[in-house]
PDB file of C-alpha atoms in Angstrom:
ATOM      1  CA  UNK A   1      72.177  36.743  42.117  1.00 44.00           C
ATOM      2  CA  UNK A   2      72.335  33.007  41.301  1.00 54.00           C
ATOM      3  CA  UNK A   3      74.031  30.702  43.795  1.00 56.00           C
ATOM      4  CA  UNK A   4      77.270  29.111  42.759  1.00 57.00           C
ATOM      5  CA  UNK A   5      77.313  25.317  42.653  1.00 59.00           C
ATOM      6  CA  UNK A   6      80.811  25.472  44.146  1.00 70.00           C
ATOM      7  CA  UNK A   7      79.518  25.903  47.709  1.00 79.00           C
ATOM      8  CA  UNK A   8      77.492  22.684  47.670  1.00 80.00           C
ATOM      9  CA  UNK A   9      79.006  19.217  47.456  1.00 78.00           C
ATOM     10  CA  UNK A  10      77.709  17.114  44.571  1.00 85.00           C
ATOM     11  CA  UNK A  11      74.654  15.037  45.408  1.00 89.00           C
ATOM     12  CA  UNK A  12      75.329  11.482  46.523  1.00 91.00           C
ATOM     13  CA  UNK A  13      72.523   9.088  47.366  1.00 96.00           C
ATOM     14  CA  UNK A  14      72.258   7.779  50.935  1.00 96.00           C
ATOM     15  CA  UNK A  15      74.260   4.639  51.675  1.00 97.00           C
ATOM     16  CA  UNK A  16      72.083   2.384  53.836  1.00 97.00           C
ATOM     17  CA  UNK A  17      74.141  -0.795  53.403  1.00 97.00           C
ATOM     18  CA  UNK A  18      76.615  -0.157  56.279  1.00 97.00           C
ATOM     19  CA  UNK A  19      73.768   0.531  58.727  1.00 97.00           C
ATOM     20  CA  UNK A  20      71.817  -2.538  57.636  1.00 96.00           C
ATOM     21  CA  UNK A  21      74.932  -4.685  57.851  1.00 96.00           C
ATOM     22  CA  UNK A  22      75.793  -3.389  61.336  1.00 96.00           C
ATOM     23  CA  UNK A  23      72.255  -3.952  62.638  1.00 95.00           C
ATOM     24  CA  UNK A  24      72.136  -7.481  61.203  1.00 95.00           C
ATOM     25  CA  UNK A  25      75.551  -8.460  62.544  1.00 93.00           C
ATOM     26  CA  UNK A  26      74.791  -7.273  66.077  1.00 92.00           C
ATOM     27  CA  UNK A  27      71.059  -7.948  66.480  1.00 92.00           C
ATOM     28  CA  UNK A  28      70.214 -10.432  63.707  1.00 93.00           C
ATOM     29  CA  UNK A  29      68.726 -10.125  60.227  1.00 90.00           C
ATOM     30  CA  UNK A  30      65.276  -9.117  61.538  1.00 88.00           C
ATOM     31  CA  UNK A  31      66.843  -5.930  62.937  1.00 88.00           C
ATOM     32  CA  UNK A  32      67.527  -4.577  59.436  1.00 88.00           C
ATOM     33  CA  UNK A  33      64.035  -3.033  59.555  1.00 89.00           C
ATOM     34  CA  UNK A  34      65.282  -0.785  62.373  1.00 90.00           C
ATOM     35  CA  UNK A  35      67.275   1.151  59.778  1.00 92.00           C
ATOM     36  CA  UNK A  36      63.994   2.932  58.988  1.00 93.00           C
ATOM     37  CA  UNK A  37      64.337   4.754  62.323  1.00 95.00           C
ATOM     38  CA  UNK A  38      67.568   6.440  61.198  1.00 97.00           C
ATOM     39  CA  UNK A  39      68.231   9.459  59.024  1.00 97.00           C
ATOM     40  CA  UNK A  40      71.167   9.471  56.664  1.00 97.00           C
ATOM     41  CA  UNK A  41      73.151  12.646  57.406  1.00 96.00           C
ATOM     42  CA  UNK A  42      75.948  12.274  54.891  1.00 95.00           C
ATOM     43  CA  UNK A  43      79.555  11.343  54.320  1.00 96.00           C
ATOM     44  CA  UNK A  44      82.373  12.570  56.571  1.00 95.00           C
ATOM     45  CA  UNK A  45      86.140  12.063  56.427  1.00 95.00           C
ATOM     46  CA  UNK A  46      87.229   9.113  58.539  1.00 96.00           C
ATOM     47  CA  UNK A  47      90.610   7.760  59.565  1.00 95.00           C
ATOM     48  CA  UNK A  48      93.181   7.783  56.772  1.00 94.00           C
ATOM     49  CA  UNK A  49      93.362   3.983  56.689  1.00 95.00           C
ATOM     50  CA  UNK A  50      89.550   3.664  56.490  1.00 95.00           C
ATOM     51  CA  UNK A  51      88.385   6.494  54.258  1.00 95.00           C
ATOM     52  CA  UNK A  52      85.076   8.238  54.497  1.00 97.00           C
ATOM     53  CA  UNK A  53      82.443   7.323  57.040  1.00 98.00           C
ATOM     54  CA  UNK A  54      78.667   7.357  56.729  1.00 98.00           C
ATOM     55  CA  UNK A  55      76.912   9.430  59.378  1.00 98.00           C
ATOM     56  CA  UNK A  56      73.412   8.485  60.546  1.00 98.00           C
ATOM     57  CA  UNK A  57      71.155   9.900  63.250  1.00 97.00           C
ATOM     58  CA  UNK A  58      68.425   8.030  65.102  1.00 97.00           C
ATOM     59  CA  UNK A  59      65.101   9.821  64.619  1.00 96.00           C
ATOM     60  CA  UNK A  60      63.918   9.421  68.229  1.00 96.00           C
ATOM     61  CA  UNK A  61      67.115   9.692  70.284  1.00 96.00           C
ATOM     62  CA  UNK A  62      68.831  12.155  67.899  1.00 97.00           C
ATOM     63  CA  UNK A  63      72.087  10.344  68.634  1.00 97.00           C
ATOM     64  CA  UNK A  64      74.632  10.033  65.835  1.00 97.00           C
ATOM     65  CA  UNK A  65      76.151   6.842  64.509  1.00 98.00           C
ATOM     66  CA  UNK A  66      79.236   6.842  62.266  1.00 98.00           C
ATOM     67  CA  UNK A  67      79.974   3.703  60.254  1.00 98.00           C
ATOM     68  CA  UNK A  68      82.586   2.731  57.693  1.00 98.00           C
ATOM     69  CA  UNK A  69      81.639   1.137  54.384  1.00 97.00           C
ATOM     70  CA  UNK A  70      81.543  -2.316  56.009  1.00 96.00           C
ATOM     71  CA  UNK A  71      79.444  -1.355  59.039  1.00 97.00           C
ATOM     72  CA  UNK A  72      82.264  -0.821  61.541  1.00 97.00           C
ATOM     73  CA  UNK A  73      81.430   1.820  64.167  1.00 98.00           C
ATOM     74  CA  UNK A  74      83.378   4.986  64.953  1.00 98.00           C
ATOM     75  CA  UNK A  75      82.998   7.798  67.469  1.00 96.00           C
ATOM     76  CA  UNK A  76      84.176  11.394  67.251  1.00 95.00           C
ATOM     77  CA  UNK A  77      86.680  12.267  69.986  1.00 95.00           C
ATOM     78  CA  UNK A  78      86.897  16.030  70.567  1.00 94.00           C
ATOM     79  CA  UNK A  79      90.327  15.978  72.207  1.00 92.00           C
ATOM     80  CA  UNK A  80      91.781  14.114  69.233  1.00 92.00           C
ATOM     81  CA  UNK A  81      89.676  15.929  66.597  1.00 92.00           C
ATOM     82  CA  UNK A  82      89.056  12.669  64.755  1.00 94.00           C
ATOM     83  CA  UNK A  83      86.944   9.533  64.614  1.00 96.00           C
ATOM     84  CA  UNK A  84      88.198   6.434  66.439  1.00 96.00           C
ATOM     85  CA  UNK A  85      87.055   2.818  66.111  1.00 97.00           C
ATOM     86  CA  UNK A  86      84.635   1.640  68.817  1.00 97.00           C
ATOM     87  CA  UNK A  87      82.746  -1.538  69.622  1.00 97.00           C
ATOM     88  CA  UNK A  88      79.914  -2.045  67.107  1.00 96.00           C
ATOM     89  CA  UNK A  89      77.312  -3.236  69.616  1.00 95.00           C
ATOM     90  CA  UNK A  90      78.133  -0.465  72.080  1.00 96.00           C
ATOM     91  CA  UNK A  91      77.786   2.202  69.377  1.00 96.00           C
ATOM     92  CA  UNK A  92      74.471   0.820  68.119  1.00 95.00           C
ATOM     93  CA  UNK A  93      72.983   0.539  71.608  1.00 94.00           C
ATOM     94  CA  UNK A  94      74.170   4.074  72.403  1.00 94.00           C
ATOM     95  CA  UNK A  95      72.430   5.410  69.291  1.00 95.00           C
ATOM     96  CA  UNK A  96      69.214   3.488  69.969  1.00 91.00           C
ATOM     97  CA  UNK A  97      68.747   4.151  73.689  1.00 89.00           C
TER      98      UNK A  97
END
């Protein structure tokens, strides 16, 4: 029986710009190369006033990093069942270490 296309979201290419922008703004332009150590996981719903977030995972630490379209960092809070804005540098360091 063929699989229905309805169960899979339409393909969207990875969006590396927010990660590169975040790395450059926190650690300098040379840090953009560090984006190669991340996997792009996909798009997830973010806060209503922000829209969707891009979810990345560091290949060595396996820690997630959620960024908005401009590179602002967010963290999932279980008790609130939503993403909340966090300090960009703190989120990047947490994902890298």
